[in-house]
Amino acid sequence: MNPVNRRAFLKAIAAASSASVLTIPARAHAGVKARVVVIGGGFGGATAAKYIKLMDSAIDVTLIEANQTYTACPLSNEVISGHREIESLQTGYDKIARRGVNVVHDFVTAVDPLKKTVATQGGRKLSYDALIMAPGISFDYTAVAGYSEDAVTDMPHAYKAGEQTRILKWQLQAMADGGVFIISVPPKPFRCPPGPYERAAQVAHYCLHNGKARSKVLILDANDSFSKKGLFEQGWKALYPGMIEWVPGAGDGKVERVDVASRTCFTGLNEHQGDVVNLIPPHHAGQIAVRSGLANAQGWCEVTPMTMESTRHKDIYPIGDACIAGELPVYDMPKSAHMAMTQAKVAAGAIVAKLNGLPVPQPYYVNTCYSTLAPDWGISVVHIYRVENNQFVYVKTAGGISPLDAPPLQRKLEAEYCVGWFNNVMADAFA
Amino acid sequence: MNILRRNVLKGAGAAGAVSVAMAAGLLTPGAVFAAEWNKAVFDSKDLGGVMSAVGGAGAAAGDISVKAPDIAENGAVVPVEITSNIAGTESIIIIGEKNTLPMIAQFDLSNGAQGFVSTRIKMGTTANVRAVVKAGGKMYTAAKEVKVTIGGCGG
Amino acid sequence: MRKLSSLLCTLALIAGGPAAAAGINIEGLARTCNNCHGINGVSVGQSMPSIGGLSEAYLKQILMQWKSGERFSASMGRLVKGYSDEELAAIAGYYARLPWVPVAQNTDARRVAHGKDAVERCVTCHGDTGSEPDDDVTPKLNGQWAQYMELELMKYRDDAVKMTHKKMRTNARKLDEEGLKSAPEFFASQK
Amino acid sequence: MAEPMKIRASMAGDSAEVKCLMNHPMETGLRKDAKTGAVVPAHHITNVTATVNGAKVLDAQWGGGISKNPYLAFKVKGAKKGDKVVVNWVDNTGDKNTAEAAIG
């Protein structure tokens, strides 16, 4: 370590500690070790568990996650197009365990918000002082007639990365030149707002460079607009002319019914037969959040802006894709890994402060989201939120999308930054 | 009786539209465009003028529902569904109160057509979508505010 | 070290410090930077720079230039426009007080050797190994990510984007294609 | 000539619901071209009619305030399966289109 910096560093600690000696042992005197339980080990849950431990190592933190290995959704569209192996998106929980987080691979079956306990399939019963609810999403398989959970191998959603991603990739590889690849997009809000449109580009890229240039990607959308629309349309046109067609909800794009056997999607007035059908069903907060009484009528968990605490139950903090925050349908917080992580850090800060008897710290919410249309063509959107009068406020003077008239260098930089972003968020959440 | 027909003589272009349609051979006995397009009303930028031309707003009615999103993310495509449960509904008119051209559409219903239309309209700014209904010779109205988000972050 | 920094996190959360006086939760704010720049500003991603331990003056200057739009950025400008000058100053101060950690990365020995010549123009300002910049608005480069530095050079070489610092623009353009790769690799390999 | 119009009619209870999707730019005459700055002339559907077995059920007038590629749905009581629905439109340039469907 640089000696000058080290001196400054120690000085900073000294300055900080002189003021805080009196406050830190408040809970220690009570002789109770505070317990935090985190449900779900995705970007949000893992980040929350790790940061609570980082901020106050005296807190007992248990992370409950069913899977031993996590497969990240960001960049998973590049697995479909063959640019990336799925293993590059995977991580275990050993590193955050080494930070002192008690990692339990189990499945939460019930939460009792009044007794403040969590029960698991494995027979565990844990009590908590604060609960982070980060279960991600659950699909509504009945929303599209003719579809079902059994149909996911025929019409994969590939909207939880892993086996589904592989199936969609294989189906694309098996598709003949001239085939039609249908992507059915559910009504907002849904996970990863630019995901389907980035996927369209990645699929077109695969087709163009693998002897399937006559193929077509047909996006059947329940919505009339989408994230980074202008940038995507510009990129599609420049990179994959004539290969991608977007049908908005207003143009009869909403898929109401499917026939799985013939791979047909029925909209209000039309039917579209695909060679591959990537049907992304509507979704809502993970089942456990809904069953715990945290979700609103639309199936999402509303939160208190200063802390991310649930508006329904005290001491439960729904974060990540399961929560809904900000003004729908344009200024709501996007369901992205980056957003989940900044929400996790706000919740972690609020919980640590509360358990130490300290005032609520000022929250900061940021989202950065990259989409890669081709290896040297990246675009992004940035969101900054402030909390004013206990409301989420999207800062309109900042944020926004990459410029439409950007030079090629910017597109290249953003494609490279996307990978750097991914490596860093993976480390920040899981290492 | 068609409400706008009263104004047909004022609308210089209205007759023109009909003759063009006739010249195009479109107007067969089964599909006559009885309601000549009323240029004067559709080209008017004056909300008050439009309201009186369509017969006045009439009484506010709970039997009319205007279904539209609270917030439209795309002002160019705002889904609007109007249901009139008033017996004998003959016409439904849609007005965008702050549109440069407020008059959006008129639907005259007959032979079993119910008091229901669903369409998509343009809105330049946050405003009321107003439905004016004519039933049994009387006018009724209802409105719903739609917030239009302009610019947006695209995210 | 890790223990120390986590303790600092906790203490700063409680005690605040100068930023707290201005109503800024600097720890909370800096945590949002971690997503891309790593805990304590030590990045693990090749295209994202480490920022912990860079000088306060340099960090403050670059943040403010992005905010004003004076200096091109692909995405940082859109981020920093969301914060007050005081907040940006607090971020600069926060990261400047952290230690600079050169990151171990794979470098090509041949390139590093070539880079030693290629950096002839760089070392007058950044120091022989990039660790001792000439003034406090010049960043350290030793152990910085090679790919990040290469991308920065590309910005300085491209007229399509607006970069401040004339000297950097001039010198970046003097590098040949090989130098564009080997100069970053040289600095990246330095401790 | 405009692209064909899509029409579908189906029974829902004792009413037939008719849905149509038309292809039309629906220019208001107010919009300026982003590149040239010139006003794009008005070009929109002005009249729409619908019949069920030849009897007129809907007679509409539209301005440019209806969205591009218009969507229209309406309901007809007393119609039955197999009845023929015909929808016509004409625009301010005299262009026209027609489509028909049997109620399913």
mmCIF file of C-alpha atoms in Angstrom, chain B:
data_model
loop_
_atom_site.group_PDB
_atom_site.id
_atom_site.type_symbol
_atom_site.label_atom_id
_atom_site.label_comp_id
_atom_site.label_asym_id
_atom_site.label_seq_id
_atom_site.Cartn_x
_atom_site.Cartn_y
_atom_site.Cartn_z
ATOM 1 C CA MET B 1 -80.199 11.397 -37.190
ATOM 2 C CA ASN B 2 -76.631 12.202 -37.660
ATOM 3 C CA ILE B 3 -75.452 14.963 -35.404
ATOM 4 C CA LEU B 4 -72.817 16.286 -37.699
ATOM 5 C CA ARG B 5 -75.135 16.380 -40.661
ATOM 6 C CA ARG B 6 -76.590 19.603 -39.295
ATOM 7 C CA ASN B 7 -73.331 21.218 -40.101
ATOM 8 C CA VAL B 8 -72.834 19.652 -43.438
ATOM 9 C CA LEU B 9 -73.480 22.803 -45.397
ATOM 10 C CA LYS B 10 -70.867 24.689 -43.457
ATOM 11 C CA GLY B 11 -68.267 22.060 -44.249
ATOM 12 C CA ALA B 12 -67.051 22.973 -47.690
ATOM 13 C CA GLY B 13 -64.922 19.865 -48.016
ATOM 14 C CA ALA B 14 -67.526 17.437 -46.790
ATOM 15 C CA ALA B 15 -69.393 17.178 -50.056
ATOM 16 C CA GLY B 16 -66.059 16.802 -51.757
ATOM 17 C CA ALA B 17 -65.213 13.716 -49.758
ATOM 18 C CA VAL B 18 -68.484 12.119 -50.732
ATOM 19 C CA SER B 19 -68.064 12.858 -54.404
ATOM 20 C CA VAL B 20 -64.533 11.466 -54.335
ATOM 21 C CA ALA B 21 -65.840 8.333 -52.692
ATOM 22 C CA MET B 22 -68.643 8.077 -55.225
ATOM 23 C CA ALA B 23 -66.278 8.632 -58.093
ATOM 24 C CA ALA B 24 -64.168 5.822 -56.673
ATOM 25 C CA GLY B 25 -67.226 3.596 -56.956
ATOM 26 C CA LEU B 26 -67.160 2.856 -53.284
ATOM 27 C CA LEU B 27 -70.657 3.898 -52.393
ATOM 28 C CA THR B 28 -72.880 0.993 -53.044
ATOM 29 C CA PRO B 29 -76.403 0.935 -51.642
ATOM 30 C CA GLY B 30 -75.353 -1.370 -48.827
ATOM 31 C CA ALA B 31 -72.437 0.727 -47.711
ATOM 32 C CA VAL B 32 -73.353 4.335 -48.052
ATOM 33 C CA PHE B 33 -71.249 6.718 -46.047
ATOM 34 C CA ALA B 34 -74.299 8.489 -44.787
ATOM 35 C CA ALA B 35 -72.237 10.626 -42.490
ATOM 36 C CA GLU B 36 -70.393 12.924 -44.840
ATOM 37 C CA TRP B 37 -67.087 13.864 -43.359
ATOM 38 C CA ASN B 38 -67.516 17.127 -41.548
ATOM 39 C CA LYS B 39 -64.441 19.107 -42.372
ATOM 40 C CA ALA B 40 -65.469 22.162 -40.378
ATOM 41 C CA VAL B 41 -65.616 20.238 -37.114
ATOM 42 C CA PHE B 42 -62.641 17.979 -37.714
ATOM 43 C CA ASP B 43 -60.427 20.903 -38.780
ATOM 44 C CA SER B 44 -61.466 23.129 -35.894
ATOM 45 C CA LYS B 45 -58.874 24.002 -33.272
ATOM 46 C CA ASP B 46 -61.501 25.419 -30.954
ATOM 47 C CA LEU B 47 -62.645 22.973 -28.289
ATOM 48 C CA GLY B 48 -65.665 25.097 -27.372
ATOM 49 C CA GLY B 49 -66.721 25.265 -31.004
ATOM 50 C CA VAL B 50 -66.332 21.539 -31.415
ATOM 51 C CA MET B 51 -68.359 20.870 -28.298
ATOM 52 C CA SER B 52 -71.247 23.006 -29.458
ATOM 53 C CA ALA B 53 -71.063 21.611 -33.003
ATOM 54 C CA VAL B 54 -71.515 18.080 -31.721
ATOM 55 C CA GLY B 55 -74.552 19.165 -29.762
ATOM 56 C CA GLY B 56 -73.043 20.291 -26.464
ATOM 57 C CA ALA B 57 -71.648 18.130 -23.753
ATOM 58 C CA GLY B 58 -74.978 17.451 -22.093
ATOM 59 C CA ALA B 59 -75.286 15.925 -18.676
ATOM 60 C CA ALA B 60 -72.465 14.069 -17.003
ATOM 61 C CA ALA B 61 -73.447 10.438 -16.939
ATOM 62 C CA GLY B 62 -72.280 7.590 -14.774
ATOM 63 C CA ASP B 63 -73.609 5.153 -17.336
ATOM 64 C CA ILE B 64 -70.760 6.013 -19.664
ATOM 65 C CA SER B 65 -67.365 4.515 -19.013
ATOM 66 C CA VAL B 66 -64.211 5.830 -20.637
ATOM 67 C CA LYS B 67 -61.501 3.251 -20.296
ATOM 68 C CA ALA B 68 -57.990 4.513 -21.006
ATOM 69 C CA PRO B 69 -54.621 4.193 -19.282
ATOM 70 C CA ASP B 70 -53.841 6.531 -16.369
ATOM 71 C CA ILE B 71 -50.473 7.136 -17.941
ATOM 72 C CA ALA B 72 -49.798 6.606 -21.624
ATOM 73 C CA GLU B 73 -46.218 5.843 -22.443
ATOM 74 C CA ASN B 74 -46.763 6.584 -26.093
ATOM 75 C CA GLY B 75 -49.048 9.509 -26.854
ATOM 76 C CA ALA B 76 -49.295 8.372 -30.465
ATOM 77 C CA VAL B 77 -51.159 5.230 -29.465
ATOM 78 C CA VAL B 78 -53.532 5.595 -26.552
ATOM 79 C CA PRO B 79 -56.048 2.771 -26.266
ATOM 80 C CA VAL B 80 -59.549 4.062 -25.529
ATOM 81 C CA GLU B 81 -62.645 2.006 -24.914
ATOM 82 C CA ILE B 82 -66.004 3.679 -24.473
ATOM 83 C CA THR B 83 -69.064 1.908 -23.180
ATOM 84 C CA SER B 84 -72.430 3.591 -22.935
ATOM 85 C CA ASN B 85 -75.046 1.712 -20.980
ATOM 86 C CA ILE B 86 -77.635 4.385 -21.719
ATOM 87 C CA ALA B 87 -80.598 2.824 -23.496
ATOM 88 C CA GLY B 88 -80.943 3.893 -27.099
ATOM 89 C CA THR B 89 -77.365 5.043 -27.565
ATOM 90 C CA GLU B 90 -77.142 6.316 -31.148
ATOM 91 C CA SER B 91 -73.765 8.017 -31.311
ATOM 92 C CA ILE B 92 -70.450 8.029 -29.523
ATOM 93 C CA ILE B 93 -68.069 10.915 -30.092
ATOM 94 C CA ILE B 94 -64.453 10.976 -28.913
ATOM 95 C CA ILE B 95 -62.770 14.260 -28.164
ATOM 96 C CA GLY B 96 -59.189 14.937 -27.107
ATOM 97 C CA GLU B 97 -59.609 18.095 -25.078
ATOM 98 C CA LYS B 98 -56.085 19.405 -25.526
ATOM 99 C CA ASN B 99 -55.357 18.041 -28.977
ATOM 100 C CA THR B 100 -54.664 20.705 -31.592
ATOM 101 C CA LEU B 101 -57.618 19.232 -33.439
ATOM 102 C CA PRO B 102 -59.914 18.134 -30.582
ATOM 103 C CA MET B 103 -62.466 16.226 -32.680
ATOM 104 C CA ILE B 104 -61.191 12.677 -33.054
ATOM 105 C CA ALA B 105 -64.085 10.501 -34.152
ATOM 106 C CA GLN B 106 -67.805 10.013 -34.262
ATOM 107 C CA PHE B 107 -69.453 6.602 -34.378
ATOM 108 C CA ASP B 108 -73.113 6.353 -35.323
ATOM 109 C CA LEU B 109 -74.621 3.078 -34.256
ATOM 110 C CA SER B 110 -77.666 1.279 -35.628
ATOM 111 C CA ASN B 111 -79.324 -2.114 -36.162
ATOM 112 C CA GLY B 112 -78.219 -3.718 -32.907
ATOM 113 C CA ALA B 113 -74.775 -2.124 -32.601
ATOM 114 C CA GLN B 114 -74.201 -1.675 -28.888
ATOM 115 C CA GLY B 115 -72.971 1.396 -27.065
ATOM 116 C CA PHE B 116 -69.400 0.268 -27.300
ATOM 117 C CA VAL B 117 -66.346 1.235 -29.324
ATOM 118 C CA SER B 118 -62.714 0.439 -28.779
ATOM 119 C CA THR B 119 -59.979 2.208 -30.707
ATOM 120 C CA ARG B 120 -56.630 3.928 -30.332
ATOM 121 C CA ILE B 121 -56.127 7.647 -30.468
ATOM 122 C CA LYS B 122 -53.352 10.238 -30.510
ATOM 123 C CA MET B 123 -52.807 12.615 -27.622
ATOM 124 C CA GLY B 124 -50.262 15.403 -27.679
ATOM 125 C CA THR B 125 -50.274 16.100 -23.988
ATOM 126 C CA THR B 126 -51.799 15.175 -20.651
ATOM 127 C CA ALA B 127 -55.531 15.845 -20.988
ATOM 128 C CA ASN B 128 -59.049 14.539 -20.724
ATOM 129 C CA VAL B 129 -60.382 12.069 -23.220
ATOM 130 C CA ARG B 130 -64.037 13.011 -23.464
ATOM 131 C CA ALA B 131 -66.865 10.824 -24.668
ATOM 132 C CA VAL B 132 -70.061 12.501 -25.818
ATOM 133 C CA VAL B 133 -73.025 10.199 -26.204
ATOM 134 C CA LYS B 134 -76.299 10.855 -27.919
ATOM 135 C CA ALA B 135 -79.163 8.668 -26.752
ATOM 136 C CA GLY B 136 -82.884 9.189 -27.255
ATOM 137 C CA GLY B 137 -82.177 12.636 -28.656
ATOM 138 C CA LYS B 138 -80.322 13.749 -25.522
ATOM 139 C CA MET B 139 -76.646 14.392 -24.955
ATOM 140 C CA TYR B 140 -74.544 12.849 -22.185
ATOM 141 C CA THR B 141 -70.866 12.974 -21.426
ATOM 142 C CA ALA B 142 -68.010 11.480 -19.410
ATOM 143 C CA ALA B 143 -64.250 11.970 -19.421
ATOM 144 C CA LYS B 144 -61.040 10.452 -18.161
ATOM 145 C CA GLU B 145 -57.686 12.094 -17.729
ATOM 146 C CA VAL B 146 -54.717 10.446 -19.415
ATOM 147 C CA LYS B 147 -51.218 11.513 -18.464
ATOM 148 C CA VAL B 148 -48.935 11.558 -21.460
ATOM 149 C CA THR B 149 -45.254 11.147 -20.783
ATOM 150 C CA ILE B 150 -43.200 12.926 -23.364
ATOM 151 C CA GLY B 151 -39.538 12.490 -23.994
ATOM 152 C CA GLY B 152 -39.003 9.740 -21.507
ATOM 153 C CA CYS B 153 -35.773 8.025 -20.843
ATOM 154 C CA GLY B 154 -36.582 5.142 -23.103
ATOM 155 C CA GLY B 155 -35.786 2.790 -20.297
#
